[in-house]
Short mmCIF file of C-alpha atoms in Angstrom, two decimals:
data_model
loop_
_atom_site.label_atom_id
_atom_site.label_comp_id
_atom_site.label_asym_id
_atom_site.label_seq_id
_atom_site.Cartn_x
_atom_site.Cartn_y
_atom_site.Cartn_z
CA MET A 1 0.94 -8.36 -36.63
CA TYR A 2 2.83 -11.22 -35.04
CA TYR A 3 2.75 -14.86 -36.06
CA GLY A 4 3.36 -18.10 -34.21
CA ASP A 5 4.34 -20.40 -37.06
CA ILE A 6 4.41 -21.03 -40.79
CA LYS A 7 3.88 -24.71 -41.60
CA ASN A 8 5.14 -25.79 -45.01
CA CYS A 9 3.40 -29.18 -45.35
CA ASP A 10 0.11 -29.04 -43.47
CA ALA A 11 -2.55 -31.64 -44.24
CA ALA A 12 -4.77 -31.00 -41.19
CA ASN A 13 -6.19 -27.57 -41.98
CA GLY A 14 -7.80 -27.98 -45.38
CA PRO A 15 -7.69 -30.39 -48.30
CA GLY A 16 -4.41 -31.47 -49.84
CA VAL A 17 -0.97 -30.30 -48.81
CA ARG A 18 -1.13 -26.69 -47.67
CA ILE A 19 0.97 -23.85 -46.35
CA SER A 20 -0.44 -22.59 -43.05
CA LEU A 21 0.13 -19.27 -41.35
CA PHE A 22 -0.70 -19.15 -37.64
CA VAL A 23 -1.27 -15.50 -36.76
CA SER A 24 -1.07 -14.25 -33.17
CA GLY A 25 -3.84 -12.59 -31.23
CA CYS A 26 -7.26 -13.89 -30.31
CA THR A 27 -9.94 -12.45 -28.07
CA HIS A 28 -12.18 -15.56 -28.14
CA LYS A 29 -10.03 -17.62 -25.76
CA CYS A 30 -12.00 -20.81 -26.36
CA LYS A 31 -11.86 -23.44 -23.62
CA GLY A 32 -9.77 -26.36 -24.91
CA CYS A 33 -8.13 -24.33 -27.69
CA PHE A 34 -5.33 -26.31 -29.39
CA ASN A 35 -3.18 -23.20 -29.77
CA GLU A 36 -3.57 -21.14 -26.57
CA ALA A 37 -0.15 -19.51 -26.94
CA THR A 38 -1.42 -17.56 -29.96
CA TRP A 39 -4.06 -15.72 -27.90
CA ASP A 40 -1.32 -13.18 -27.09
CA PHE A 41 -1.11 -10.54 -29.86
CA CYS A 42 2.69 -10.39 -29.38
CA TYR A 43 3.32 -14.15 -29.36
CA GLY A 44 6.02 -15.40 -31.70
CA ASP A 45 7.75 -13.07 -34.14
CA PRO A 46 6.78 -9.94 -36.04
CA TYR A 47 5.23 -10.70 -39.41
CA GLY A 48 6.46 -8.71 -42.40
CA GLN A 49 7.67 -8.78 -45.99
CA GLU A 50 10.20 -11.56 -45.34
CA GLN A 51 7.48 -13.90 -44.06
CA GLU A 52 5.13 -12.96 -46.90
CA ASP A 53 7.86 -13.71 -49.46
CA LYS A 54 8.57 -17.04 -47.75
CA ILE A 55 4.90 -18.05 -47.90
CA ILE A 56 4.71 -17.17 -51.62
CA GLU A 57 7.80 -19.29 -52.35
CA LEU A 58 6.43 -22.19 -50.29
CA LEU A 59 3.19 -22.04 -52.33
CA ARG A 60 4.99 -22.41 -55.70
CA PRO A 61 5.29 -26.23 -55.98
CA SER A 62 2.43 -27.81 -57.91
CA TYR A 63 1.72 -30.31 -55.11
CA ILE A 64 0.79 -27.48 -52.73
CA THR A 65 -2.98 -27.00 -52.98
CA GLY A 66 -3.31 -23.75 -51.09
CA LEU A 67 -2.91 -21.46 -48.12
CA THR A 68 -4.65 -21.69 -44.77
CA VAL A 69 -4.64 -18.75 -42.35
CA LEU A 70 -5.54 -19.51 -38.76
CA GLY A 71 -4.25 -18.67 -35.36
CA GLY A 72 -4.92 -16.99 -33.11
CA GLU A 73 -7.59 -15.12 -35.01
CA PRO A 74 -6.96 -13.85 -38.54
CA MET A 75 -10.18 -11.82 -38.49
CA GLU A 76 -9.23 -9.73 -35.46
CA PRO A 77 -9.41 -6.15 -36.80
CA GLN A 78 -5.73 -5.48 -36.04
CA ASN A 79 -4.67 -8.62 -38.00
CA GLN A 80 -6.76 -7.96 -41.10
CA PRO A 81 -4.46 -5.44 -42.85
CA GLU A 82 -1.54 -7.92 -43.06
CA VAL A 83 -3.80 -10.88 -43.82
CA LEU A 84 -5.44 -8.91 -46.63
CA LYS A 85 -2.05 -7.93 -48.06
CA LEU A 86 -0.98 -11.60 -48.12
CA LEU A 87 -4.24 -12.81 -49.69
CA ARG A 88 -4.05 -10.14 -52.40
CA ARG A 89 -0.56 -11.31 -53.28
CA VAL A 90 -1.55 -14.98 -53.31
CA ARG A 91 -4.36 -14.18 -55.77
CA LYS A 92 -2.05 -12.00 -57.89
CA GLU A 93 0.67 -14.68 -58.07
CA PHE A 94 -1.50 -17.81 -58.33
CA GLY A 95 -5.02 -16.74 -59.32
CA ASP A 96 -7.48 -19.46 -58.39
CA SER A 97 -4.93 -22.28 -58.74
CA LYS A 98 -4.32 -22.23 -54.96
CA SER A 99 -7.26 -22.28 -52.58
CA ILE A 100 -7.40 -19.94 -49.61
CA TRP A 101 -8.92 -21.09 -46.34
CA VAL A 102 -9.37 -18.92 -43.24
CA TYR A 103 -10.31 -20.18 -39.79
CA SER A 104 -12.21 -17.75 -37.59
CA GLY A 105 -13.96 -17.96 -34.26
CA TYR A 106 -16.24 -15.17 -35.43
CA LEU A 107 -19.58 -16.08 -37.01
CA PHE A 108 -19.59 -15.29 -40.73
CA ASP A 109 -23.12 -13.92 -40.95
CA LYS A 110 -23.46 -12.25 -37.54
CA ASP A 111 -19.96 -10.93 -36.81
CA ILE A 112 -18.13 -10.66 -40.13
CA VAL A 113 -20.84 -9.67 -42.62
CA GLY A 114 -23.20 -8.25 -40.00
CA ARG A 115 -20.71 -6.09 -38.11
CA MET A 116 -17.15 -6.07 -39.49
CA PHE A 117 -18.23 -5.11 -43.01
CA ASN A 118 -19.30 -1.76 -41.51
CA GLU A 119 -16.55 -1.38 -38.90
CA VAL A 120 -13.32 -2.78 -40.38
CA PRO A 121 -12.25 -1.36 -43.77
CA GLU A 122 -10.38 -4.52 -44.88
CA THR A 123 -13.07 -7.11 -44.12
CA LYS A 124 -15.17 -7.07 -47.30
CA GLU A 125 -12.20 -7.33 -49.67
CA LEU A 126 -10.48 -9.91 -47.46
CA ILE A 127 -13.58 -12.13 -47.52
CA SER A 128 -13.84 -11.77 -51.31
CA LEU A 129 -10.43 -13.48 -51.65
CA VAL A 130 -11.30 -16.51 -49.47
CA ASP A 131 -12.55 -19.84 -50.82
CA VAL A 132 -13.58 -21.47 -47.54
CA MET A 133 -14.04 -19.95 -44.12
CA MET A 134 -14.36 -22.14 -41.06
CA ASP A 135 -16.41 -20.02 -38.71
CA GLY A 136 -17.49 -20.22 -35.11
CA PRO A 137 -15.64 -20.64 -31.86
CA PHE A 138 -14.27 -24.00 -30.80
CA VAL A 139 -16.64 -25.48 -28.20
CA LEU A 140 -14.99 -28.24 -26.20
CA GLU A 141 -18.35 -29.81 -25.28
CA LEU A 142 -19.10 -30.17 -29.02
CA LEU A 143 -15.75 -31.74 -29.91
CA ASP A 144 -16.17 -34.18 -32.79
CA LYS A 145 -13.05 -35.80 -34.22
CA THR A 146 -14.98 -37.24 -37.18
CA LEU A 147 -15.56 -33.82 -38.79
CA TYR A 148 -13.46 -32.75 -41.76
CA PHE A 149 -11.01 -29.97 -40.86
CA ARG A 150 -12.89 -28.63 -37.84
CA GLY A 151 -12.91 -29.31 -34.15
CA SER A 152 -16.46 -28.89 -32.91
CA SER A 153 -19.85 -29.51 -34.48
CA ASN A 154 -20.98 -25.88 -34.20
CA GLN A 155 -18.27 -24.76 -36.64
CA ARG A 156 -19.22 -24.34 -40.29
CA ALA A 157 -17.19 -24.74 -43.47
CA ILE A 158 -18.55 -21.88 -45.55
CA ASP A 159 -18.20 -21.85 -49.33
CA VAL A 160 -17.46 -18.14 -49.54
CA PRO A 161 -17.77 -17.56 -53.32
CA ALA A 162 -21.16 -19.35 -53.40
CA THR A 163 -22.28 -17.44 -50.31
CA ILE A 164 -21.32 -14.08 -51.82
CA ALA A 165 -23.00 -14.98 -55.14
CA ASP A 166 -26.21 -15.78 -53.22
CA ASN A 167 -26.35 -12.38 -51.49
CA TYR A 168 -24.52 -13.72 -48.40
CA ASN A 169 -26.92 -16.57 -47.77
CA ILE A 170 -24.69 -19.24 -46.22
CA HIS A 171 -23.57 -22.11 -48.47
CA ILE A 172 -21.76 -24.95 -46.74
CA TRP A 173 -18.64 -26.38 -48.35
CA GLU A 174 -18.78 -30.13 -48.72
CA PRO A 175 -15.59 -32.19 -48.87
CA HIS A 176 -14.99 -34.11 -52.03
CA VAL A 177 -14.27 -37.55 -50.64
CA PRO A 178 -13.44 -40.16 -53.27
CA LYS A 179 -15.84 -43.07 -53.41
CA TYR A 180 -14.18 -46.34 -54.21
CA ILE A 181 -16.09 -48.97 -56.12
CA TYR A 182 -15.15 -52.53 -55.40
CA SER A 183 -16.01 -55.32 -57.75
CA ASN A 184 -16.14 -59.05 -57.16
CA THR A 185 -15.38 -59.75 -60.82
#
């Protein structure tokens, strides 16, 4: 697997301050994609143990809320072995204290559960380690800049543990936005 970037203070791709890994390779090629360079499976640099170790170290500070894996396409079958290896290590090192988000242009129910579970050996375990999956391709005509952490209104923020617990019936993750109470007194 190749990767395009590792961001060490990302606040755009999930709640809080996150570490983000941008993997290379994507077959969706969405019109208006913000990261077209990562469509190429050989874009950037080879990903390996050095990058995995770097991500783990970047996750250590208490102010880092989690890891986001996006791209490119983390769920491309050829990317899943390295992504799974990283997610296993994040869970081993941090348990549930760091959230894991994955962005995918594939549809969770149709493509990932419906097809990849049977075709790609890593998929089921990989999904079991994810807290939130943003699914669905970016659709330029459905661009909505008011949405939390997604680009177009067709994309869903899936609460993966709740979805798995409910026999893969989709549960949508809702952002926890603080409500401020103002008083005239």
